[in-house]
Amino acid sequence: MKIFTRSSFKILAASGLCLSLAACVSAPPAPALAAGTGDLGLVVERASGSLQVLNTSRRELLGPIQGLGDLSHASLVYSRDGAYAFVFGRDGALSKVHLPSRSLVGRVQQSGNSIGGAISQDGTLVAAQNYQPGGIRVFDAQTLRLVADIPAEYEPGKLSRVVGLVELPGQRFMYALFDANEIWIADVSGVAAGQPPQLQKFKNVGLQPYDALLTPDGRYYIAGLFGEDGLVKIDLWAAQPKAERILAGYGRGQQPLPVFKMPHLRGWAIAGRQAYLPAIGRHEVLVVDMDSWQELGRIAVAGQPVFVMARPDGRQVWVNFAVPDYNQVQVIDTQSRQVIQTLSPGKAVLHMEFTPRGESVWISSRDDDTVNVFDTRSFARQATLKAAAPSGIFFTSRAQRSGF
């Protein structure tokens, strides 16, 4: 068990850097299924370096896609049609998989340590955010050919780890530099024509921005700060966007707890005009008014929140936790702001994903080797599916949503 403190944020980076396209496909994909891809998704199997293709309506796993390397901290994004996923592995590999044929169709070893990425608004470019070496690399989504390499060099010879990468309209990517206390926007609209990326930099945004989200309307980029209580907000609709601090000192006068697992801000709950956010180092969910960006209240929960996720209709917020409370999930009613249900899906709950219209939620339990499906109205368990140390769950409905 690894404990992160505000004075230490250590990530083991893989050594060596290779930027070569690996031979990973021996044949073109098999003919596509007759059905569309909108009912499919993927479950990351950490133990085996594979993905399980799933069907949300039938609540079943259809079979694996193998050979994806180190998926101990993996995420993915989808092509616009939902047929392909781009997988970012901890080992720095970028893999392209085809869901209908359950096959690996492309793979490039693009860095030594990567923790995520994004796909451009038009679906033609895929960007990976990297710890080692620090920066982002942008690839052609069709061929996985490198089209832009943007080091996160904030001082001569100093590279920052990159987190919080999201896509913006106009072939742009936005991301935070953890070690530099900066946020950058990279405009890569001209790279296909051989033009260099154009960078816009926001400096001194706060201590150690560690993850971020883009609000569903694409207006606000909000990053959490690991080195201090508070968040930073950038209004992208403003004529002259600037970094503004919000919720500064929300833990003032309180002794923070050791942080056992970093909250994932991409799972923040946006419900109507309110945001439900994890309070770092505290057993609380913060409720924030999105018009004034002032705190409206706090909800006591069972442990340190990791994912705080809204059901698609915004009526419920589901929360999972870091150790030692990571066998529980709690449900908050957004009208009463009360915890209305506590579930025990299994050992080591790592991720949750709602079906597109919110009737069910899929929950991975790593140490039980199961994915459990629950009805979000009755809270009844609808299915239990076997998977090898499952973590992330990603439905193809993400292909139609910004920030995912």
mmCIF file of C-alpha atoms in Angstrom:
data_model
loop_
_atom_site.group_PDB
_atom_site.id
_atom_site.type_symbol
_atom_site.label_atom_id
_atom_site.label_comp_id
_atom_site.label_asym_id
_atom_site.label_seq_id
_atom_site.Cartn_x
_atom_site.Cartn_y
_atom_site.Cartn_z
ATOM 1 C CA MET A 1 0.000 0.000 0.000
ATOM 2 C CA LYS A 2 1.469 3.319 -1.063
ATOM 3 C CA ILE A 3 0.759 6.495 0.918
ATOM 4 C CA PHE A 4 1.016 9.823 -0.848
ATOM 5 C CA THR A 5 1.682 12.912 1.232
ATOM 6 C CA ARG A 6 1.742 16.526 0.208
ATOM 7 C CA SER A 7 5.502 16.487 0.481
ATOM 8 C CA SER A 8 5.958 13.389 -1.642
ATOM 9 C CA PHE A 9 4.340 12.512 -4.924
ATOM 10 C CA LYS A 10 6.459 9.715 -6.259
ATOM 11 C CA ILE A 11 5.590 7.809 -9.383
ATOM 12 C CA LEU A 12 7.898 5.088 -10.599
ATOM 13 C CA ALA A 13 8.805 5.909 -14.188
ATOM 14 C CA ALA A 14 9.797 3.165 -16.556
ATOM 15 C CA SER A 15 13.314 3.517 -17.863
ATOM 16 C CA GLY A 16 14.297 3.780 -21.471
ATOM 17 C CA LEU A 17 12.479 5.514 -24.258
ATOM 18 C CA CYS A 18 11.533 3.958 -27.556
ATOM 19 C CA LEU A 19 9.463 5.694 -30.175
ATOM 20 C CA SER A 20 8.945 2.957 -32.723
ATOM 21 C CA LEU A 21 5.866 1.356 -34.127
ATOM 22 C CA ALA A 22 5.641 -2.216 -32.912
ATOM 23 C CA ALA A 23 4.525 -5.127 -35.046
ATOM 24 C CA CYS A 24 1.232 -5.903 -33.399
ATOM 25 C CA VAL A 25 -1.142 -7.012 -36.092
ATOM 26 C CA SER A 26 -0.860 -10.055 -38.260
ATOM 27 C CA ALA A 27 -4.134 -9.652 -40.109
ATOM 28 C CA PRO A 28 -6.779 -6.994 -40.709
ATOM 29 C CA PRO A 29 -9.768 -6.956 -38.355
ATOM 30 C CA ALA A 30 -12.408 -9.610 -38.829
ATOM 31 C CA PRO A 31 -15.722 -8.465 -40.348
ATOM 32 C CA ALA A 32 -17.636 -6.223 -37.996
ATOM 33 C CA LEU A 33 -20.598 -7.474 -36.028
ATOM 34 C CA ALA A 34 -24.005 -6.829 -37.526
ATOM 35 C CA ALA A 35 -24.917 -4.787 -34.449
ATOM 36 C CA GLY A 36 -23.655 -1.254 -33.866
ATOM 37 C CA THR A 37 -21.089 -0.320 -31.253
ATOM 38 C CA GLY A 38 -23.221 1.928 -29.039
ATOM 39 C CA ASP A 39 -24.022 -0.930 -26.638
ATOM 40 C CA LEU A 40 -20.401 -1.937 -26.099
ATOM 41 C CA GLY A 41 -17.626 -0.995 -23.729
ATOM 42 C CA LEU A 42 -14.331 -2.135 -22.260
ATOM 43 C CA VAL A 43 -13.136 -3.288 -18.853
ATOM 44 C CA VAL A 44 -9.420 -3.015 -18.059
ATOM 45 C CA GLU A 45 -7.924 -6.225 -16.625
ATOM 46 C CA ARG A 46 -4.853 -5.078 -14.703
ATOM 47 C CA ALA A 47 -3.574 -8.563 -13.881
ATOM 48 C CA SER A 48 -3.402 -9.837 -17.456
ATOM 49 C CA GLY A 49 -2.720 -6.690 -19.505
ATOM 50 C CA SER A 50 -5.940 -7.206 -21.423
ATOM 51 C CA LEU A 51 -9.338 -5.649 -22.052
ATOM 52 C CA GLN A 52 -12.706 -7.342 -21.816
ATOM 53 C CA VAL A 53 -15.303 -6.261 -24.373
ATOM 54 C CA LEU A 54 -18.729 -5.915 -22.755
ATOM 55 C CA ASN A 55 -22.359 -5.501 -23.748
ATOM 56 C CA THR A 56 -24.325 -3.136 -21.503
ATOM 57 C CA SER A 57 -27.836 -4.361 -22.378
ATOM 58 C CA ARG A 58 -27.090 -8.059 -22.022
ATOM 59 C CA ARG A 59 -24.840 -7.373 -19.012
ATOM 60 C CA GLU A 60 -22.186 -9.755 -20.166
ATOM 61 C CA LEU A 61 -18.518 -9.890 -21.144
ATOM 62 C CA LEU A 62 -17.972 -10.880 -24.778
ATOM 63 C CA GLY A 63 -14.276 -11.787 -24.686
ATOM 64 C CA PRO A 64 -10.771 -10.359 -24.275
ATOM 65 C CA ILE A 65 -8.370 -8.244 -26.299
ATOM 66 C CA GLN A 66 -4.879 -9.238 -25.225
ATOM 67 C CA GLY A 67 -1.283 -8.045 -25.509
ATOM 68 C CA LEU A 68 -1.654 -4.524 -24.110
ATOM 69 C CA GLY A 69 1.286 -4.463 -21.693
ATOM 70 C CA ASP A 70 1.195 -2.748 -18.302
ATOM 71 C CA LEU A 71 -2.369 -1.637 -17.570
ATOM 72 C CA SER A 72 -1.840 -0.948 -13.864
ATOM 73 C CA HIS A 73 -2.945 2.645 -14.456
ATOM 74 C CA ALA A 74 -4.683 2.597 -17.814
ATOM 75 C CA SER A 75 -7.261 4.816 -19.456
ATOM 76 C CA LEU A 76 -8.708 5.068 -22.942
ATOM 77 C CA VAL A 77 -10.688 7.186 -25.371
ATOM 78 C CA TYR A 78 -12.909 6.199 -28.303
ATOM 79 C CA SER A 79 -13.057 7.009 -31.977
ATOM 80 C CA ARG A 80 -16.177 8.894 -33.029
ATOM 81 C CA ASP A 81 -17.942 5.740 -34.244
ATOM 82 C CA GLY A 82 -17.109 3.830 -31.061
ATOM 83 C CA ALA A 83 -15.522 0.997 -33.035
ATOM 84 C CA TYR A 84 -11.955 1.778 -31.951
ATOM 85 C CA ALA A 85 -10.407 2.614 -28.602
ATOM 86 C CA PHE A 86 -7.022 4.218 -27.946
ATOM 87 C CA VAL A 87 -5.492 2.789 -24.777
ATOM 88 C CA PHE A 88 -2.853 4.612 -22.704
ATOM 89 C CA GLY A 89 -0.808 2.199 -20.576
ATOM 90 C CA ARG A 90 1.411 2.857 -17.589
ATOM 91 C CA ASP A 91 4.374 1.518 -19.599
ATOM 92 C CA GLY A 92 4.074 4.420 -22.048
ATOM 93 C CA ALA A 93 2.492 2.420 -24.857
ATOM 94 C CA LEU A 94 -0.372 3.753 -26.966
ATOM 95 C CA SER A 95 -2.504 0.919 -28.333
ATOM 96 C CA LYS A 96 -5.379 0.973 -30.797
ATOM 97 C CA VAL A 97 -7.997 -1.770 -30.495
ATOM 98 C CA HIS A 98 -11.032 -2.732 -32.583
ATOM 99 C CA LEU A 99 -14.027 -3.660 -30.442
ATOM 100 C CA PRO A 100 -16.262 -5.582 -32.915
ATOM 101 C CA SER A 101 -13.457 -7.981 -33.872
ATOM 102 C CA ARG A 102 -11.811 -7.879 -30.417
ATOM 103 C CA SER A 103 -8.383 -7.274 -31.903
ATOM 104 C CA LEU A 104 -5.281 -5.152 -31.376
ATOM 105 C CA VAL A 105 -4.695 -3.193 -34.577
ATOM 106 C CA GLY A 106 -1.866 -0.796 -33.672
ATOM 107 C CA ARG A 107 0.647 -0.136 -30.933
ATOM 108 C CA VAL A 108 3.428 2.420 -30.425
ATOM 109 C CA GLN A 109 5.840 2.632 -27.498
ATOM 110 C CA GLN A 110 5.658 6.403 -27.204
ATOM 111 C CA SER A 111 7.138 7.137 -23.760
ATOM 112 C CA GLY A 112 8.503 5.596 -20.591
ATOM 113 C CA ASN A 113 5.514 6.331 -18.357
ATOM 114 C CA SER A 114 2.071 7.546 -19.387
ATOM 115 C CA ILE A 115 -1.140 7.949 -17.412
ATOM 116 C CA GLY A 116 -3.775 9.032 -19.906
ATOM 117 C CA GLY A 117 -4.714 10.922 -23.029
ATOM 118 C CA ALA A 118 -7.411 12.554 -25.136
ATOM 119 C CA ILE A 119 -8.779 12.577 -28.672
ATOM 120 C CA SER A 120 -9.312 15.753 -30.683
ATOM 121 C CA GLN A 121 -12.727 17.268 -31.326
ATOM 122 C CA ASP A 122 -12.864 15.892 -34.884
ATOM 123 C CA GLY A 123 -11.401 12.518 -33.938
ATOM 124 C CA THR A 124 -8.320 12.751 -36.165
ATOM 125 C CA LEU A 125 -5.638 13.255 -33.496
ATOM 126 C CA VAL A 126 -4.837 11.369 -30.301
ATOM 127 C CA ALA A 127 -2.662 12.916 -27.575
ATOM 128 C CA ALA A 128 -0.864 11.090 -24.759
ATOM 129 C CA GLN A 129 0.084 12.816 -21.504
ATOM 130 C CA ASN A 130 3.397 11.619 -20.153
ATOM 131 C CA TYR A 131 5.327 11.491 -16.903
ATOM 132 C CA GLN A 132 8.573 10.264 -18.475
ATOM 133 C CA PRO A 133 9.623 12.228 -20.373
ATOM 134 C CA GLY A 134 7.291 15.008 -19.304
ATOM 135 C CA GLY A 135 5.075 16.458 -22.014
ATOM 136 C CA ILE A 136 2.461 15.397 -24.547
ATOM 137 C CA ARG A 137 2.811 13.594 -27.861
ATOM 138 C CA VAL A 138 0.183 13.819 -30.589
ATOM 139 C CA PHE A 139 -0.516 11.038 -33.083
ATOM 140 C CA ASP A 140 -2.546 10.544 -36.231
ATOM 141 C CA ALA A 141 -5.575 8.536 -35.079
ATOM 142 C CA GLN A 142 -5.660 6.470 -38.262
ATOM 143 C CA THR A 143 -2.016 5.405 -38.453
ATOM 144 C CA LEU A 144 -0.571 6.216 -34.998
ATOM 145 C CA ARG A 145 2.097 8.271 -36.745
ATOM 146 C CA LEU A 146 3.691 10.879 -34.474
ATOM 147 C CA VAL A 147 2.721 14.389 -35.654
ATOM 148 C CA ALA A 148 3.756 16.568 -32.698
ATOM 149 C CA ASP A 149 6.091 16.228 -29.725
ATOM 150 C CA ILE A 150 5.572 18.947 -27.092
ATOM 151 C CA PRO A 151 7.959 18.698 -24.111
ATOM 152 C CA ALA A 152 6.681 20.229 -20.867
ATOM 153 C CA GLU A 153 9.902 22.201 -20.395
ATOM 154 C CA TYR A 154 9.121 24.960 -17.915
ATOM 155 C CA GLU A 155 12.746 25.881 -17.193
ATOM 156 C CA PRO A 156 15.865 25.097 -19.211
ATOM 157 C CA GLY A 157 16.477 21.368 -18.846
ATOM 158 C CA LYS A 158 13.491 20.798 -16.528
ATOM 159 C CA LEU A 159 10.487 18.772 -17.687
ATOM 160 C CA SER A 160 7.230 18.489 -15.761
ATOM 161 C CA ARG A 161 4.934 15.521 -15.438
ATOM 162 C CA VAL A 162 1.700 16.168 -17.314
ATOM 163 C CA VAL A 163 -1.788 15.474 -15.956
ATOM 164 C CA GLY A 164 -5.353 16.634 -16.585
ATOM 165 C CA LEU A 165 -5.250 16.409 -20.397
ATOM 166 C CA VAL A 166 -8.534 17.251 -22.176
ATOM 167 C CA GLU A 167 -9.489 18.188 -25.715
ATOM 168 C CA LEU A 168 -10.798 21.638 -26.618
ATOM 169 C CA PRO A 169 -12.631 22.852 -29.735
ATOM 170 C CA GLY A 170 -10.432 23.837 -32.648
ATOM 171 C CA GLN A 171 -7.905 20.984 -32.486
ATOM 172 C CA ARG A 172 -6.508 22.040 -29.139
ATOM 173 C CA PHE A 173 -5.466 20.185 -26.003
ATOM 174 C CA MET A 174 -5.285 21.577 -22.478
ATOM 175 C CA TYR A 175 -3.277 20.104 -19.621
ATOM 176 C CA ALA A 176 -1.613 20.766 -16.272
ATOM 177 C CA LEU A 177 2.098 20.649 -15.446
ATOM 178 C CA PHE A 178 2.307 19.145 -11.972
ATOM 179 C CA ASP A 179 5.904 20.121 -11.264
ATOM 180 C CA ALA A 180 5.722 23.593 -12.821
ATOM 181 C CA ASN A 181 2.494 24.924 -11.259
ATOM 182 C CA GLU A 182 1.326 25.789 -14.766
ATOM 183 C CA ILE A 183 -1.489 24.983 -17.218
ATOM 184 C CA TRP A 184 -0.939 24.981 -20.986
ATOM 185 C CA ILE A 185 -3.106 24.977 -24.096
ATOM 186 C CA ALA A 186 -1.558 23.463 -27.217
ATOM 187 C CA ASP A 187 -3.111 24.406 -30.547
ATOM 188 C CA VAL A 188 -2.203 21.609 -32.976
ATOM 189 C CA SER A 189 -4.573 22.606 -35.776
ATOM 190 C CA GLY A 190 -1.681 23.190 -38.174
ATOM 191 C CA VAL A 191 0.496 20.155 -37.491
ATOM 192 C CA ALA A 192 -0.922 18.170 -40.414
ATOM 193 C CA ALA A 193 0.376 20.940 -42.695
ATOM 194 C CA GLY A 194 3.777 20.943 -41.023
ATOM 195 C CA GLN A 195 3.194 23.939 -38.750
ATOM 196 C CA PRO A 196 4.494 23.780 -35.162
ATOM 197 C CA PRO A 197 2.077 23.674 -32.210
ATOM 198 C CA GLN A 198 1.110 27.037 -30.725
ATOM 199 C CA LEU A 199 1.267 27.212 -26.921
ATOM 200 C CA GLN A 200 -0.644 29.390 -24.469
ATOM 201 C CA LYS A 201 0.692 29.201 -20.909
ATOM 202 C CA PHE A 202 -0.943 30.041 -17.582
ATOM 203 C CA LYS A 203 1.721 30.382 -14.893
ATOM 204 C CA ASN A 204 1.597 30.272 -11.080
ATOM 205 C CA VAL A 205 -1.854 28.698 -11.044
ATOM 206 C CA GLY A 206 -1.362 27.088 -7.621
ATOM 207 C CA LEU A 207 0.777 24.424 -6.011
ATOM 208 C CA GLN A 208 0.933 21.089 -7.889
ATOM 209 C CA PRO A 209 -2.155 20.882 -10.134
ATOM 210 C CA TYR A 210 -2.719 17.126 -10.176
ATOM 211 C CA ASP A 211 -5.789 16.452 -12.305
ATOM 212 C CA ALA A 212 -8.522 18.393 -14.041
ATOM 213 C CA LEU A 213 -11.860 18.299 -15.780
ATOM 214 C CA LEU A 214 -13.643 20.217 -18.506
ATOM 215 C CA THR A 215 -17.245 21.056 -17.634
ATOM 216 C CA PRO A 216 -19.826 19.422 -19.948
ATOM 217 C CA ASP A 217 -20.487 22.708 -21.774
ATOM 218 C CA GLY A 218 -16.760 23.104 -22.476
ATOM 219 C CA ARG A 219 -16.559 26.428 -20.673
ATOM 220 C CA TYR A 220 -14.519 25.803 -17.533
ATOM 221 C CA TYR A 221 -11.273 23.942 -17.067
ATOM 222 C CA ILE A 222 -10.912 23.162 -13.369
ATOM 223 C CA ALA A 223 -7.802 21.650 -11.817
ATOM 224 C CA GLY A 224 -7.345 20.363 -8.307
ATOM 225 C CA LEU A 225 -4.280 21.369 -6.315
ATOM 226 C CA PHE A 226 -2.384 18.660 -4.482
ATOM 227 C CA GLY A 227 -0.001 21.005 -2.711
ATOM 228 C CA GLU A 228 -2.659 23.175 -1.070
ATOM 229 C CA ASP A 229 -6.375 23.311 -0.352
ATOM 230 C CA GLY A 230 -8.196 24.819 -3.293
ATOM 231 C CA LEU A 231 -8.756 24.592 -7.022
ATOM 232 C CA VAL A 232 -7.967 26.676 -10.074
ATOM 233 C CA LYS A 233 -10.565 27.636 -12.697
ATOM 234 C CA ILE A 234 -10.046 28.968 -16.223
ATOM 235 C CA ASP A 235 -13.055 30.374 -18.091
ATOM 236 C CA LEU A 236 -12.391 29.433 -21.708
ATOM 237 C CA TRP A 237 -15.282 31.589 -22.954
ATOM 238 C CA ALA A 238 -13.709 34.765 -21.601
ATOM 239 C CA ALA A 239 -12.165 37.200 -24.078
ATOM 240 C CA GLN A 240 -8.900 36.949 -22.132
ATOM 241 C CA PRO A 241 -8.929 33.670 -20.169
ATOM 242 C CA LYS A 242 -7.012 33.716 -16.915
ATOM 243 C CA ALA A 243 -6.413 31.352 -14.020
ATOM 244 C CA GLU A 244 -8.570 32.102 -10.969
ATOM 245 C CA ARG A 245 -8.439 30.424 -7.572
ATOM 246 C CA ILE A 246 -11.634 28.967 -6.110
ATOM 247 C CA LEU A 247 -12.371 27.197 -2.813
ATOM 248 C CA ALA A 248 -9.018 28.316 -1.445
ATOM 249 C CA GLY A 249 -8.331 26.973 2.047
ATOM 250 C CA TYR A 250 -11.406 24.729 2.261
ATOM 251 C CA GLY A 251 -9.634 22.730 5.016
ATOM 252 C CA ARG A 252 -8.461 25.757 6.952
ATOM 253 C CA GLY A 253 -7.855 24.937 10.607
ATOM 254 C CA GLN A 254 -8.151 21.184 10.089
ATOM 255 C CA GLN A 255 -5.411 18.584 10.072
ATOM 256 C CA PRO A 256 -5.505 16.730 6.738
ATOM 257 C CA LEU A 257 -5.269 12.951 6.648
ATOM 258 C CA PRO A 258 -2.578 11.071 4.704
ATOM 259 C CA VAL A 259 -3.764 10.693 1.114
ATOM 260 C CA PHE A 260 -3.849 6.977 0.261
ATOM 261 C CA LYS A 261 -5.093 7.427 -3.307
ATOM 262 C CA MET A 262 -5.420 10.534 -5.417
ATOM 263 C CA PRO A 263 -8.995 11.575 -6.246
ATOM 264 C CA HIS A 264 -9.847 11.376 -9.932
ATOM 265 C CA LEU A 265 -11.261 14.730 -10.925
ATOM 266 C CA ARG A 266 -12.435 13.471 -14.317
ATOM 267 C CA GLY A 267 -15.130 11.702 -12.328
ATOM 268 C CA TRP A 268 -16.364 14.833 -10.590
ATOM 269 C CA ALA A 269 -20.129 15.070 -10.439
ATOM 270 C CA ILE A 270 -21.804 17.934 -12.269
ATOM 271 C CA ALA A 271 -25.495 17.879 -11.362
ATOM 272 C CA GLY A 272 -27.487 20.836 -12.660
ATOM 273 C CA ARG A 273 -25.700 24.003 -11.524
ATOM 274 C CA GLN A 274 -23.921 22.268 -8.681
ATOM 275 C CA ALA A 275 -20.643 20.394 -8.582
ATOM 276 C CA TYR A 276 -19.842 17.632 -6.096
ATOM 277 C CA LEU A 277 -16.101 17.413 -5.506
ATOM 278 C CA PRO A 278 -13.815 15.182 -3.418
ATOM 279 C CA ALA A 279 -12.082 16.974 -0.538
ATOM 280 C CA ILE A 280 -8.440 15.853 -0.558
ATOM 281 C CA GLY A 281 -7.391 14.286 2.740
ATOM 282 C CA ARG A 282 -10.904 14.467 4.212
ATOM 283 C CA HIS A 283 -13.976 12.259 4.523
ATOM 284 C CA GLU A 284 -16.146 14.816 2.774
ATOM 285 C CA VAL A 285 -17.725 15.706 -0.546
ATOM 286 C CA LEU A 286 -17.835 19.445 -1.250
ATOM 287 C CA VAL A 287 -20.950 20.954 -2.848
ATOM 288 C CA VAL A 288 -20.186 23.982 -5.014
ATOM 289 C CA ASP A 289 -22.431 26.484 -6.790
ATOM 290 C CA MET A 290 -21.266 26.709 -10.413
ATOM 291 C CA ASP A 291 -22.566 30.251 -10.898
ATOM 292 C CA SER A 292 -20.685 31.835 -8.006
ATOM 293 C CA TRP A 293 -18.123 29.050 -7.488
ATOM 294 C CA GLN A 294 -18.751 29.283 -3.763
ATOM 295 C CA GLU A 295 -19.085 26.367 -1.390
ATOM 296 C CA LEU A 296 -22.703 25.498 -0.583
ATOM 297 C CA GLY A 297 -22.052 22.730 1.890
ATOM 298 C CA ARG A 298 -20.277 19.507 2.720
ATOM 299 C CA ILE A 299 -21.491 15.947 2.921
ATOM 300 C CA ALA A 300 -19.845 13.546 5.345
ATOM 301 C CA VAL A 301 -19.032 10.206 3.701
ATOM 302 C CA ALA A 302 -17.496 6.892 4.724
ATOM 303 C CA GLY A 303 -13.899 7.603 3.696
ATOM 304 C CA GLN A 304 -11.618 9.597 1.412
ATOM 305 C CA PRO A 305 -13.486 9.993 -1.904
ATOM 306 C CA VAL A 306 -11.767 8.878 -5.109
ATOM 307 C CA PHE A 307 -14.542 9.044 -7.724
ATOM 308 C CA VAL A 308 -17.557 11.314 -7.117
ATOM 309 C CA MET A 309 -19.809 10.610 -10.094
ATOM 310 C CA ALA A 310 -23.285 11.819 -11.038
ATOM 311 C CA ARG A 311 -25.927 9.573 -12.541
ATOM 312 C CA PRO A 312 -26.692 10.963 -16.024
ATOM 313 C CA ASP A 313 -29.892 12.652 -14.831
ATOM 314 C CA GLY A 314 -28.064 14.357 -11.947
ATOM 315 C CA ARG A 315 -30.427 13.041 -9.273
ATOM 316 C CA GLN A 316 -27.835 10.815 -7.608
ATOM 317 C CA VAL A 317 -24.106 11.050 -6.898
ATOM 318 C CA TRP A 318 -22.146 7.833 -6.344
ATOM 319 C CA VAL A 319 -18.897 7.843 -4.348
ATOM 320 C CA ASN A 320 -16.139 5.277 -3.885
ATOM 321 C CA PHE A 321 -13.197 5.520 -1.526
ATOM 322 C CA ALA A 322 -9.495 4.995 -0.914
ATOM 323 C CA VAL A 323 -8.171 2.392 1.503
ATOM 324 C CA PRO A 324 -9.148 1.333 4.100
ATOM 325 C CA ASP A 325 -12.739 2.069 3.052
ATOM 326 C CA TYR A 326 -12.477 0.944 -0.572
ATOM 327 C CA ASN A 327 -14.944 -1.918 -0.238
ATOM 328 C CA GLN A 328 -17.837 0.517 -0.003
ATOM 329 C CA VAL A 329 -19.842 2.723 -2.343
ATOM 330 C CA GLN A 330 -22.211 5.407 -1.085
ATOM 331 C CA VAL A 331 -25.082 7.079 -2.912
ATOM 332 C CA ILE A 332 -25.988 10.735 -2.294
ATOM 333 C CA ASP A 333 -29.396 12.179 -3.161
ATOM 334 C CA THR A 334 -28.742 15.580 -4.720
ATOM 335 C CA GLN A 335 -32.072 17.026 -3.538
ATOM 336 C CA SER A 336 -31.562 16.327 0.154
ATOM 337 C CA ARG A 337 -27.746 16.171 0.017
ATOM 338 C CA GLN A 338 -27.918 13.078 2.197
ATOM 339 C CA VAL A 339 -26.322 9.663 1.867
ATOM 340 C CA ILE A 340 -29.263 7.381 1.044
ATOM 341 C CA GLN A 341 -27.526 4.068 0.422
ATOM 342 C CA THR A 342 -24.297 2.278 1.307
ATOM 343 C CA LEU A 343 -23.307 -0.727 -0.814
ATOM 344 C CA SER A 344 -20.572 -3.329 -0.459
ATOM 345 C CA PRO A 345 -19.962 -4.447 -4.060
ATOM 346 C CA GLY A 346 -16.712 -6.314 -3.310
ATOM 347 C CA LYS A 347 -13.093 -5.907 -2.293
ATOM 348 C CA ALA A 348 -11.148 -2.916 -3.643
ATOM 349 C CA VAL A 349 -13.698 -0.949 -5.663
ATOM 350 C CA LEU A 350 -11.713 0.977 -8.276
ATOM 351 C CA HIS A 351 -14.116 2.353 -10.855
ATOM 352 C CA MET A 352 -17.772 2.993 -11.681
ATOM 353 C CA GLU A 353 -19.504 3.655 -14.997
ATOM 354 C CA PHE A 354 -23.158 4.494 -15.629
ATOM 355 C CA THR A 355 -25.038 3.184 -18.616
ATOM 356 C CA PRO A 356 -25.829 6.087 -20.977
ATOM 357 C CA ARG A 357 -29.308 6.727 -19.548
ATOM 358 C CA GLY A 358 -28.396 5.823 -15.993
ATOM 359 C CA GLU A 359 -30.581 2.811 -15.247
ATOM 360 C CA SER A 360 -27.549 0.746 -14.182
ATOM 361 C CA VAL A 361 -24.053 1.264 -12.863
ATOM 362 C CA TRP A 362 -21.107 -1.078 -13.426
ATOM 363 C CA ILE A 363 -18.581 -1.328 -10.565
ATOM 364 C CA SER A 364 -15.184 -3.036 -10.662
ATOM 365 C CA SER A 365 -13.880 -4.876 -7.589
ATOM 366 C CA ARG A 366 -10.217 -5.593 -8.208
ATOM 367 C CA ASP A 367 -9.494 -7.975 -5.337
ATOM 368 C CA ASP A 368 -12.621 -10.055 -5.935
ATOM 369 C CA ASP A 369 -11.912 -10.324 -9.684
ATOM 370 C CA THR A 370 -15.464 -9.219 -10.412
ATOM 371 C CA VAL A 371 -17.490 -6.531 -12.131
ATOM 372 C CA ASN A 372 -20.889 -6.018 -10.513
ATOM 373 C CA VAL A 373 -23.897 -4.322 -12.085
ATOM 374 C CA PHE A 374 -26.472 -2.544 -9.900
ATOM 375 C CA ASP A 375 -29.903 -1.068 -10.573
ATOM 376 C CA THR A 376 -29.648 2.619 -9.659
ATOM 377 C CA ARG A 377 -33.256 2.850 -8.433
ATOM 378 C CA SER A 378 -33.651 -0.290 -6.325
ATOM 379 C CA PHE A 379 -29.904 -0.803 -5.703
ATOM 380 C CA ALA A 380 -30.397 -4.481 -6.481
ATOM 381 C CA ARG A 381 -27.413 -6.376 -7.893
ATOM 382 C CA GLN A 382 -28.232 -7.284 -11.494
ATOM 383 C CA ALA A 383 -25.124 -9.229 -12.511
ATOM 384 C CA THR A 384 -21.723 -10.406 -11.296
ATOM 385 C CA LEU A 385 -19.116 -10.948 -14.009
ATOM 386 C CA LYS A 386 -15.636 -12.460 -13.661
ATOM 387 C CA ALA A 387 -12.603 -10.416 -14.764
ATOM 388 C CA ALA A 388 -8.892 -10.525 -13.878
ATOM 389 C CA ALA A 389 -8.256 -7.715 -11.354
ATOM 390 C CA PRO A 390 -10.592 -5.261 -13.124
ATOM 391 C CA SER A 391 -10.103 -1.521 -12.825
ATOM 392 C CA GLY A 392 -11.336 1.034 -15.387
ATOM 393 C CA ILE A 393 -14.716 0.608 -17.083
ATOM 394 C CA PHE A 394 -15.344 2.642 -20.245
ATOM 395 C CA PHE A 395 -18.551 2.560 -22.343
ATOM 396 C CA THR A 396 -18.547 3.647 -25.980
ATOM 397 C CA SER A 397 -21.077 6.370 -25.145
ATOM 398 C CA ARG A 398 -17.996 8.373 -24.083
ATOM 399 C CA ALA A 399 -17.237 8.840 -27.784
ATOM 400 C CA GLN A 400 -19.976 11.475 -27.963
ATOM 401 C CA ARG A 401 -18.970 13.424 -24.850
ATOM 402 C CA SER A 402 -16.340 16.113 -24.437
ATOM 403 C CA GLY A 403 -13.742 15.619 -21.739
ATOM 404 C CA PHE A 404 -13.853 11.830 -21.975
#
